[in-house]
XYZ file of N, CA and C in Angstrom:
735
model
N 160.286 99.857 25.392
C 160.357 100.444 24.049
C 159.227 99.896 23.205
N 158.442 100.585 22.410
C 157.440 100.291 21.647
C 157.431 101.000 20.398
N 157.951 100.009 19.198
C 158.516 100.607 18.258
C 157.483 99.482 17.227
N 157.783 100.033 15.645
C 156.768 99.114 15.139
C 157.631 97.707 14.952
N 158.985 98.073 14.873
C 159.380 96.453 15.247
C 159.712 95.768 16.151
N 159.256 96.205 18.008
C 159.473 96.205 19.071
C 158.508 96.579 19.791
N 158.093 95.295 20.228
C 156.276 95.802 20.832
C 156.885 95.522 22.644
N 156.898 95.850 23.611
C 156.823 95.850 24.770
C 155.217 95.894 25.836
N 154.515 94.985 25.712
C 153.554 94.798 25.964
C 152.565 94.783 27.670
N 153.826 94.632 28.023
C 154.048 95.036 30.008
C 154.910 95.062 30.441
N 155.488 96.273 30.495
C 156.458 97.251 30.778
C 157.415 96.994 32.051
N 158.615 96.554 31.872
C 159.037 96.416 33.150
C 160.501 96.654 33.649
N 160.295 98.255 34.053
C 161.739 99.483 34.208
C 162.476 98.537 35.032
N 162.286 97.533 36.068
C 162.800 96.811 36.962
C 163.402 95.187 36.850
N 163.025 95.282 34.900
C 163.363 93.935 34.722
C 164.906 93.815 34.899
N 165.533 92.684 34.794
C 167.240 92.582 34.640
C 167.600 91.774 33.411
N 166.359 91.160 32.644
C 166.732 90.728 31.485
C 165.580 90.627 30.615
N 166.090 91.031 29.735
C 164.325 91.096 28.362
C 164.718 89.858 27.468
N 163.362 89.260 27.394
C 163.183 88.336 26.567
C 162.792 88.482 25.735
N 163.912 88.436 23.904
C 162.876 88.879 22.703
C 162.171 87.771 22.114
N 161.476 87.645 21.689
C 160.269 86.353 20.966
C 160.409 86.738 19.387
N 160.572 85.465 18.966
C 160.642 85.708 17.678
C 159.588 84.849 16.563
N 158.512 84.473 16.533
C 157.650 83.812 16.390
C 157.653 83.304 14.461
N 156.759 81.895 14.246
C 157.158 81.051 13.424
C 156.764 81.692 11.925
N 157.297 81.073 11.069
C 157.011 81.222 9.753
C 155.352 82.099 9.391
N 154.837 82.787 8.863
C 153.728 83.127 8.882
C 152.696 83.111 10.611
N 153.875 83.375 11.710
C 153.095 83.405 12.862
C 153.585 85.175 13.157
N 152.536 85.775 14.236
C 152.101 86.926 14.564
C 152.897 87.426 16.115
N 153.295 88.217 16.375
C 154.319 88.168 18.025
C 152.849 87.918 18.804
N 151.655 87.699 18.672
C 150.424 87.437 19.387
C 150.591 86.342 20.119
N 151.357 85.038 19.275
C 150.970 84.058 19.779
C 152.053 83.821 20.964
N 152.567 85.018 21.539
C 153.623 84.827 23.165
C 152.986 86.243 23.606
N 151.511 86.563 23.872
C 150.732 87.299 24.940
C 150.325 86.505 26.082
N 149.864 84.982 25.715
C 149.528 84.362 27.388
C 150.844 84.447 28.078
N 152.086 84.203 27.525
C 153.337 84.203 28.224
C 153.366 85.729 29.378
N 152.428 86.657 28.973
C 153.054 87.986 29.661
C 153.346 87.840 31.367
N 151.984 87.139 31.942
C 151.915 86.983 32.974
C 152.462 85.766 33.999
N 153.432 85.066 33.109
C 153.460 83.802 33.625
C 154.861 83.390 33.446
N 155.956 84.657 33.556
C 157.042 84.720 33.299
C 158.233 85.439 34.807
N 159.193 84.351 35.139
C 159.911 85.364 36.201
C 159.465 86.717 36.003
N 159.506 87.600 38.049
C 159.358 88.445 37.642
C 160.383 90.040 37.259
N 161.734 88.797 37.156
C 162.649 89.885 36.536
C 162.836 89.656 35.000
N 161.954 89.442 34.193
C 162.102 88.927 32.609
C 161.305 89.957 32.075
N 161.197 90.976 31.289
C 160.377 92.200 30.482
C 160.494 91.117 28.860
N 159.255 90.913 27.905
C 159.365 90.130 26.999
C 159.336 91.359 26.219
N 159.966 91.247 25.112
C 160.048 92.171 23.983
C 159.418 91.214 22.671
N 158.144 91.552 22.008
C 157.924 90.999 20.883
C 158.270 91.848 19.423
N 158.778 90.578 18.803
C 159.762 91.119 17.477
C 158.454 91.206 16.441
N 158.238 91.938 15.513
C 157.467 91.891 14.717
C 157.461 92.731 13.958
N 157.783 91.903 12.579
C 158.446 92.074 11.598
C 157.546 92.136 10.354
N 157.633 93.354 9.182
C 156.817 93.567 8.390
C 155.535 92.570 8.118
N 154.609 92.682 7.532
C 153.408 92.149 7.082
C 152.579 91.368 7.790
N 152.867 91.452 9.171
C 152.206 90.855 10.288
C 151.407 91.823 11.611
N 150.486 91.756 12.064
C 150.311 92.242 13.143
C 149.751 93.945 12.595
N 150.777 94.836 13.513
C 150.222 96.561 13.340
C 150.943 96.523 12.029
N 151.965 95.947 11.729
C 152.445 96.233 10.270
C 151.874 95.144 9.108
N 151.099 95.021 9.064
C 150.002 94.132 8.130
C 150.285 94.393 6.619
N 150.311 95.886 6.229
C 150.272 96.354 5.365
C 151.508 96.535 4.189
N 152.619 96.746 5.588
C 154.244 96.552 5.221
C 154.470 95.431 3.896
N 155.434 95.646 2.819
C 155.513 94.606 2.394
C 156.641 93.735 3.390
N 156.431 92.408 3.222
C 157.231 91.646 4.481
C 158.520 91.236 3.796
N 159.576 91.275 4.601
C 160.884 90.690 4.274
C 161.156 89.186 3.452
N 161.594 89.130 2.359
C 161.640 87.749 1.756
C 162.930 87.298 1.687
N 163.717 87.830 2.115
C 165.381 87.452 2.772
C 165.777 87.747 4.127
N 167.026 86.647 4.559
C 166.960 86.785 6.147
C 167.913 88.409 5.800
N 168.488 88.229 5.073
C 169.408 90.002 5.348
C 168.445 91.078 5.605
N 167.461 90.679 4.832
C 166.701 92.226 5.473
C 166.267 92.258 6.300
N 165.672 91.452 6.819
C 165.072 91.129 8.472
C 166.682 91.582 8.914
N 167.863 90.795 8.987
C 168.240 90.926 10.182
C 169.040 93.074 9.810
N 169.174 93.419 8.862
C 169.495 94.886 8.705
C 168.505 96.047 9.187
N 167.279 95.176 9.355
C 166.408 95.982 10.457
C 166.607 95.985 11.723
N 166.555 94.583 12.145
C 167.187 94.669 13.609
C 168.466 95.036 14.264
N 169.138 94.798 13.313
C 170.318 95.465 13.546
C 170.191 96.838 13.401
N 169.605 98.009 13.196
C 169.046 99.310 13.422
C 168.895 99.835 14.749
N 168.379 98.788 15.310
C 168.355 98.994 17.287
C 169.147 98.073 17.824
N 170.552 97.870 17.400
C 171.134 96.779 18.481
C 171.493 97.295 19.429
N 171.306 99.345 19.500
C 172.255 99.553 20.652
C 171.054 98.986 21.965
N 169.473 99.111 21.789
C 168.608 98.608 22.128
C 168.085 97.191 22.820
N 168.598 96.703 21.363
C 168.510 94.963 22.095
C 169.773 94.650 22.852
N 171.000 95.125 22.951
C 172.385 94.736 24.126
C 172.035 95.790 24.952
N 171.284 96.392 25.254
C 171.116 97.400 26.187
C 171.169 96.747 27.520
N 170.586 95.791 28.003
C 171.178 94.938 29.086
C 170.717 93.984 28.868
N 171.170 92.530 29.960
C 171.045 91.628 29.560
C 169.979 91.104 28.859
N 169.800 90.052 27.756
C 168.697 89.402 26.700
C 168.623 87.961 26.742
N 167.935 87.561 26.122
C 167.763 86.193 25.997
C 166.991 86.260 24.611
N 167.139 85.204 23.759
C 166.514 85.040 22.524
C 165.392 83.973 22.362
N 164.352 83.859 22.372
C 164.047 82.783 22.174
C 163.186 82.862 20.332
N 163.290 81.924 19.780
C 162.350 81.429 18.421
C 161.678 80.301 17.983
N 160.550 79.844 17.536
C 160.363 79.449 17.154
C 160.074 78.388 15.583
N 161.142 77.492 15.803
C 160.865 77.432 13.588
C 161.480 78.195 13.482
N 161.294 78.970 12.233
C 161.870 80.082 11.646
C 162.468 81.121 12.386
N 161.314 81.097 13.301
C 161.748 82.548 14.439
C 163.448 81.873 15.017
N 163.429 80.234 14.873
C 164.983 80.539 15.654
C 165.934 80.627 15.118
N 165.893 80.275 13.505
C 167.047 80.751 12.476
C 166.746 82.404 12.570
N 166.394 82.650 12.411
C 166.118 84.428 12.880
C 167.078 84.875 13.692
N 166.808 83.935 15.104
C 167.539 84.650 16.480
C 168.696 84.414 15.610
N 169.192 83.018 15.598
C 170.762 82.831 15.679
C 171.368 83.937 14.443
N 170.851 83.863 13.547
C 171.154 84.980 12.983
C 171.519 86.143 12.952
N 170.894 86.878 14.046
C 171.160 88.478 14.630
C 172.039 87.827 15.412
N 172.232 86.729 16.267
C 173.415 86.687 17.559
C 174.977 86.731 16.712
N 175.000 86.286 15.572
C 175.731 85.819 14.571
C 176.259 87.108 14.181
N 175.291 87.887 13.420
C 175.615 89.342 13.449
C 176.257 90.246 14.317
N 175.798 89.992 15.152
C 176.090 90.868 16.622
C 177.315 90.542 17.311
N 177.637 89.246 16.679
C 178.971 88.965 17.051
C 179.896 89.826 16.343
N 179.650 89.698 15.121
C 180.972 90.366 13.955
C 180.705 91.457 13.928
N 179.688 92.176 14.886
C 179.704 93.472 15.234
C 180.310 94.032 16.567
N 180.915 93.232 17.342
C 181.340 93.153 18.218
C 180.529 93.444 19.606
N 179.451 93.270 19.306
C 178.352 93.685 20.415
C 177.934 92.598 21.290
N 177.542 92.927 22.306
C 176.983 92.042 23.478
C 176.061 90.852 22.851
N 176.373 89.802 23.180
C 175.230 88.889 22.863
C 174.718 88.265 23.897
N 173.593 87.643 23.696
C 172.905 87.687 24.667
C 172.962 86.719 25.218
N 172.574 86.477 26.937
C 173.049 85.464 28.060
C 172.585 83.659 27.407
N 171.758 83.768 26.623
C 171.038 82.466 26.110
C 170.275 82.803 24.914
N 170.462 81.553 24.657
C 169.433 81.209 23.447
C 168.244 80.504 23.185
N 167.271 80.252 23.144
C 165.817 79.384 23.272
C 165.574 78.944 21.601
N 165.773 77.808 21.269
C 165.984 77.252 19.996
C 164.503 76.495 19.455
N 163.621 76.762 19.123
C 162.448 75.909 19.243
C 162.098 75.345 18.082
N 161.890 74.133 18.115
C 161.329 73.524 16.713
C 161.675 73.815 15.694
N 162.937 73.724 15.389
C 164.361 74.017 14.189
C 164.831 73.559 14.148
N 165.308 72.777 12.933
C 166.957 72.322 12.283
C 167.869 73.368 12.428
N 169.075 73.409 13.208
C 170.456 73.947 12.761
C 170.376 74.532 12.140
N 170.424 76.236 11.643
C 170.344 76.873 10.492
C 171.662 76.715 9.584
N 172.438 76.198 9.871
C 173.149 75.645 8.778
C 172.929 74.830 7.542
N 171.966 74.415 8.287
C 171.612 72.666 7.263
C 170.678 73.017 6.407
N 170.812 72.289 5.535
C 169.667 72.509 4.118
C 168.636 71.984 4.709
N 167.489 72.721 3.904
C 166.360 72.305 4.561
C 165.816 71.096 3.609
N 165.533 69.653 4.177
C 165.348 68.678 3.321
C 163.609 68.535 2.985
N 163.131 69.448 3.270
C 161.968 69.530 2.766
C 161.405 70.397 0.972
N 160.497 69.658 0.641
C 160.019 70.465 -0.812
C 159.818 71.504 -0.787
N 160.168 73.006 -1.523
C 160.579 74.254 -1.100
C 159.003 74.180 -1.544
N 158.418 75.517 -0.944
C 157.087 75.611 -0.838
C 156.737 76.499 -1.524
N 157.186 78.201 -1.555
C 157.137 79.174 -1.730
C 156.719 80.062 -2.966
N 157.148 78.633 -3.783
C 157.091 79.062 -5.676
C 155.475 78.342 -5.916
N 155.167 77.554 -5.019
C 154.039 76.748 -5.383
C 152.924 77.308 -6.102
N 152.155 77.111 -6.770
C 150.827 77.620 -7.318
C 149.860 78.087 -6.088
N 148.700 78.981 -5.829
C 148.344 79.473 -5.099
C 147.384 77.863 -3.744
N 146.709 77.440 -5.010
C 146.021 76.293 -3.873
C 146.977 75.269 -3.672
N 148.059 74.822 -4.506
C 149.211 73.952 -4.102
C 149.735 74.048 -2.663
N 149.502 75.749 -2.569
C 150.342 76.077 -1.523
C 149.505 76.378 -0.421
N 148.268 76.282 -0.787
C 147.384 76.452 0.483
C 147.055 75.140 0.988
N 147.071 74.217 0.235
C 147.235 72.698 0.337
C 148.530 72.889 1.469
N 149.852 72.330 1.182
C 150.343 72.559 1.837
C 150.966 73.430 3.168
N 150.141 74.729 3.372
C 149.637 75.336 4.536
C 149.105 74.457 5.416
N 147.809 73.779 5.046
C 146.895 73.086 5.867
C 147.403 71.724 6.528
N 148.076 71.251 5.544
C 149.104 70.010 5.968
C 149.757 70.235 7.502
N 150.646 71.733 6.897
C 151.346 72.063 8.371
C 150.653 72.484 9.579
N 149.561 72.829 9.471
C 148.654 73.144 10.641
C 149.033 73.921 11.589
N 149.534 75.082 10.702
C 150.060 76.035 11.721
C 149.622 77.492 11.713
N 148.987 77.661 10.128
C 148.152 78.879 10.166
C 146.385 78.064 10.466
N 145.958 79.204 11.175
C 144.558 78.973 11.287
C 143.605 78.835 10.573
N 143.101 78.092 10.913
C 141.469 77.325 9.690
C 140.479 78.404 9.378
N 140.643 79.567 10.547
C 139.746 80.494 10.139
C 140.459 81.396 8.786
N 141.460 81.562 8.702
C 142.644 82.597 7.832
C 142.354 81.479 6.249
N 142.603 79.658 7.258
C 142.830 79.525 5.026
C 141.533 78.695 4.692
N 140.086 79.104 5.471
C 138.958 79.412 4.905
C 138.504 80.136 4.169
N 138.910 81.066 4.485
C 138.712 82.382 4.410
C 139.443 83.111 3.103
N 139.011 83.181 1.810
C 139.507 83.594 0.183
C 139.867 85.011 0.587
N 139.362 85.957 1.239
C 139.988 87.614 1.150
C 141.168 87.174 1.823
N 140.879 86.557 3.241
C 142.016 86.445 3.878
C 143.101 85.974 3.637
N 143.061 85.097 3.106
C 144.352 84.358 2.372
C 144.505 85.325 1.081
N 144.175 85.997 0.981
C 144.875 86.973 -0.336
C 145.220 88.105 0.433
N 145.194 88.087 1.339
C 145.637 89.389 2.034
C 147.133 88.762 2.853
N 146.927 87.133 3.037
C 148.193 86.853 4.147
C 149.253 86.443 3.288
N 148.757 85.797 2.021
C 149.620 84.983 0.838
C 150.888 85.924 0.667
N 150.924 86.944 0.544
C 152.638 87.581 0.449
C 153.170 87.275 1.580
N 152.816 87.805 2.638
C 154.017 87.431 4.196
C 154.276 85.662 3.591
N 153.274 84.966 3.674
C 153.641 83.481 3.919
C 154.481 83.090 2.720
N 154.499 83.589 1.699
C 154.839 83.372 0.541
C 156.615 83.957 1.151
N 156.975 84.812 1.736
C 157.792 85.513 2.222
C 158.910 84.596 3.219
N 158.194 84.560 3.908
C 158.530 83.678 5.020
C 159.318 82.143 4.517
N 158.146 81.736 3.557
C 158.416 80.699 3.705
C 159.788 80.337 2.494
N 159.635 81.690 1.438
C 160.993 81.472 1.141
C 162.644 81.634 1.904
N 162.172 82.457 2.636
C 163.358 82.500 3.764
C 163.438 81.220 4.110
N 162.553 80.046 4.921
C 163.061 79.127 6.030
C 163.088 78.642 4.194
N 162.774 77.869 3.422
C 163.129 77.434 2.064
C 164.680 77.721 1.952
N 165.209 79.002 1.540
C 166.422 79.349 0.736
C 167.845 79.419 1.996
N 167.238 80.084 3.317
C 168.504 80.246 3.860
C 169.195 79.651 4.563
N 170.558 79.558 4.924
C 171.297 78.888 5.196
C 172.431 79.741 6.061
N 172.812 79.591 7.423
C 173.017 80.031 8.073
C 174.917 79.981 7.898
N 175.847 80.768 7.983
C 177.550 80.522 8.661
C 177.621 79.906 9.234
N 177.972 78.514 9.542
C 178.286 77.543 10.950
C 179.765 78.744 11.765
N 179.197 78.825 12.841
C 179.892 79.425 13.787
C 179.847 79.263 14.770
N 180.504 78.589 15.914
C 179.939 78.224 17.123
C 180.367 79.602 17.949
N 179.441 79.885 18.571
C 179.325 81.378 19.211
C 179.574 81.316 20.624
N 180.322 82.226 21.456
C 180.060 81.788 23.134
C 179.175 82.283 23.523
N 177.813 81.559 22.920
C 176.463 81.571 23.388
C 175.510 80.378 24.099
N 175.163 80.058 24.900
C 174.301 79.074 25.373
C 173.354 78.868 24.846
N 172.846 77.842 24.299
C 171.448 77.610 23.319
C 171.157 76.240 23.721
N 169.512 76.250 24.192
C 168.495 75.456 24.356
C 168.278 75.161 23.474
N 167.643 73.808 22.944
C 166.724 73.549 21.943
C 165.278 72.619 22.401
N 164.670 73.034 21.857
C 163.414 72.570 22.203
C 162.497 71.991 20.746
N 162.123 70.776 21.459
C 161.624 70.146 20.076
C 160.329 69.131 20.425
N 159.497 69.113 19.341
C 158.155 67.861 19.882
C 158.068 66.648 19.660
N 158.038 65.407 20.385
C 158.519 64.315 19.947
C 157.710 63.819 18.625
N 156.415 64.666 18.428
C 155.794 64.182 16.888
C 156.015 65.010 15.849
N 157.238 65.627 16.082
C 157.742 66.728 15.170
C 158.010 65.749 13.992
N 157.561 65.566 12.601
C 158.186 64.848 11.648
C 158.568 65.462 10.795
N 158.930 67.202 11.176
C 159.528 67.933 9.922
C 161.132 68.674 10.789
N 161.639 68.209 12.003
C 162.944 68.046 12.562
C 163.207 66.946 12.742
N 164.271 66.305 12.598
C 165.552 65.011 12.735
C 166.111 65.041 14.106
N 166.843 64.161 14.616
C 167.217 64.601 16.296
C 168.207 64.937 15.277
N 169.323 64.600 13.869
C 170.383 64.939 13.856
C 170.175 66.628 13.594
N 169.178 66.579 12.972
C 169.081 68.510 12.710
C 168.896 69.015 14.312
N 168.604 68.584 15.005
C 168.395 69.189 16.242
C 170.121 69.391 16.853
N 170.592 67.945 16.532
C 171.711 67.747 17.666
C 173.038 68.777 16.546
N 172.871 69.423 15.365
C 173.337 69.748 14.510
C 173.601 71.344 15.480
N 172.361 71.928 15.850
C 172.873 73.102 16.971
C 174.349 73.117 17.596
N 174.552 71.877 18.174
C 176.204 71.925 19.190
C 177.254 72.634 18.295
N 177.127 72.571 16.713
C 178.170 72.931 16.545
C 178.056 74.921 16.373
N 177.238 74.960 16.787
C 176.738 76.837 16.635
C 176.897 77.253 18.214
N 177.301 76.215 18.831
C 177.350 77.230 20.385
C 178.834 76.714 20.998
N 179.230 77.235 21.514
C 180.880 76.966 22.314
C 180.773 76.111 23.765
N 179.125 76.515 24.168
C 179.108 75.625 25.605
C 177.699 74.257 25.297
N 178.145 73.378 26.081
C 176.776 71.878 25.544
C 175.584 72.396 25.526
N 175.046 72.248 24.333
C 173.566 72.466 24.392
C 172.707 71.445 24.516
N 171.330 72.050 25.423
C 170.500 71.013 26.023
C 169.788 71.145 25.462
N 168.568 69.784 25.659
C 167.708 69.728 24.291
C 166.595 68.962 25.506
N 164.855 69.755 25.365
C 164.132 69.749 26.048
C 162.795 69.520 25.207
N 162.544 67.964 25.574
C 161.311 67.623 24.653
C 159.735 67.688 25.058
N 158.682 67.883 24.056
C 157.321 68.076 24.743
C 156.573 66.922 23.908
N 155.611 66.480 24.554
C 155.332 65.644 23.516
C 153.844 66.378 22.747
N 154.146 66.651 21.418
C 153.687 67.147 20.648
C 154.515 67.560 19.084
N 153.720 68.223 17.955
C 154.037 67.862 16.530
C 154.936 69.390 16.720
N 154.752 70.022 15.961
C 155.679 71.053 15.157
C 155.249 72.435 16.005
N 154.000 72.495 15.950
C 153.786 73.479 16.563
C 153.544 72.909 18.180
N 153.800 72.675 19.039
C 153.569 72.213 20.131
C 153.479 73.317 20.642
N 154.412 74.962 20.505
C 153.822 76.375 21.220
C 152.994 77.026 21.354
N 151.757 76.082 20.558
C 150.369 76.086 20.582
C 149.604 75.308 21.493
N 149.583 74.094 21.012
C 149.035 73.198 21.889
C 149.419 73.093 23.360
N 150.773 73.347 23.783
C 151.451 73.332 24.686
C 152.091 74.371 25.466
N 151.369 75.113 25.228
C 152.154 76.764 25.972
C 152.063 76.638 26.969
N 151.337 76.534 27.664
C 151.272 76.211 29.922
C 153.002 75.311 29.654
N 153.361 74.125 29.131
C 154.115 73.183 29.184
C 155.582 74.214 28.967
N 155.676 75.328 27.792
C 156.775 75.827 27.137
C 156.859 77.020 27.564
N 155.874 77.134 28.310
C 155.862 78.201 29.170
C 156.771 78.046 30.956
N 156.549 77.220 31.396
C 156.394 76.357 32.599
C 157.999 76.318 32.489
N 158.548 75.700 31.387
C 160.422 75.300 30.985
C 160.798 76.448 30.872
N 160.409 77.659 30.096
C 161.021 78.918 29.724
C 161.087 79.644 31.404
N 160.347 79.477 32.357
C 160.283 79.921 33.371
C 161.592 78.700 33.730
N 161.829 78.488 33.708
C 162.779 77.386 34.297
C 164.259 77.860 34.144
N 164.359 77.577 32.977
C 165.398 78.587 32.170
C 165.888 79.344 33.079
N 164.872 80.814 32.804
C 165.197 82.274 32.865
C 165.130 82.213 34.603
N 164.822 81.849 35.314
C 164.586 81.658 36.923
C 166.279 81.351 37.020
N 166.895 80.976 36.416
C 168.794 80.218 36.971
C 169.392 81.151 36.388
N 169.012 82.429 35.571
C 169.845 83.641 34.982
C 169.910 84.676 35.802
């Protein structure tokens, strides 16, 4: 399926389970294309991509998780269509758990696993300085800190006036929302970098209470974004994973 919020990028009628990607705060479904080729070969990846990013650039972007997830919920007959797996990053994984959350009290299939990456528990307040309201270079200051948008983007004055709404967007979502504690009969991974200094192990170990079966927790050594630096590595585990499904 190749929809503008459902990119299917190598097609695979023979898969037995699709993997959707849900990628980080001001990140692009781009950054899970090396993954295409280097994934079981019964896994079809579905990339999520969601207003003001990517082919929808132009879109204004979602600044609450309800609207993100009232879009996706538009194709759930789609995403339970057969078996899934969720994986997110950061933000992208308050995202997933979110639609699984939904999809529960919709009574719909949820999916065989969960891939939790570099997130606090979406329950938990986020104990960081909300970012979102900041003044324009305050906040490009603090962009650069996190080192997660590119040096070419917040060099770059058009560009950053062209990206400043999504991020501005985004980042009030992982800022404001706060997830239902519900433990779901869902299986959820978490994955985290040991120089992560913007997750806690307790925000990590805070997940158990959102899933019904033990969740495992799989470390890389690297900061926040480690799905950068480390993709052969998070790539290599996600094959690990999805290979025992």
């Amino acid at each position: 399926m190749t929809t503008k919020l459902f990119t299917t990028p190598k097609p695979n009628p023979q898969a037995t389970i699709r993997l959707f990607c849900f990628p980080y705060a001001g990140g692009a479904p781009s950054i899970f294309i090396p993954w295409l080729d280097k994934l079981p070969a019964h896994i079809e990846i579905v990339l999520v991509q969601l207003p003001g990013r990517g082919a929808r650039l132009m879109e204004p972007p979602h600044d609450k998780m309800h609207l993100i997830i009232e879009e996706l919920m538009q194709h759930s007959d789609f995403i339970t269509q057969k078996p899934c797996v969720f994986f997110g990053h950061s933000l992208g994984s308050r995202v997933a758990y979110e639609l699984a959350y939904t999809l529960q009290k919709a009574n719909k299939t949820l999916p065989v696993k969960m891939i939790a990456s570099a997130s606090r528990a979406p329950h938990l307040a986020s104990q960081k300085q909300p970012l979102h309201h900041l003044p324009k270079q305050e906040f490009i200051k603090k962009l650069r800190e996190l080192n997660g948008t590119p040096q070419e983007i917040l060099a770059n004055a058009e560009l950053m006036d062209l990206f400043l709404p999504l991020l501005r967007a985004d980042f009030e979502i992982a800022d404001c929302y706060r997830a239902e504690p519900c433990p779901l009969p869902l299986p959820i991974d978490v994955f985290f970098g040991h120089d992560d200094i913007d997750i806690s192990q307790a925000q990590r170990d805070a997940w158990q209470s959102l899933s019904s079966f033990p969740v495992q927790q799989h470390a890389f050594n690297g900061d926040h974004f480690f799905i950068n630096t480390l993709s052969d590595q998070v790539i290599a585990k996600v094959s690990d994973i999805l290979a025992s499904l």
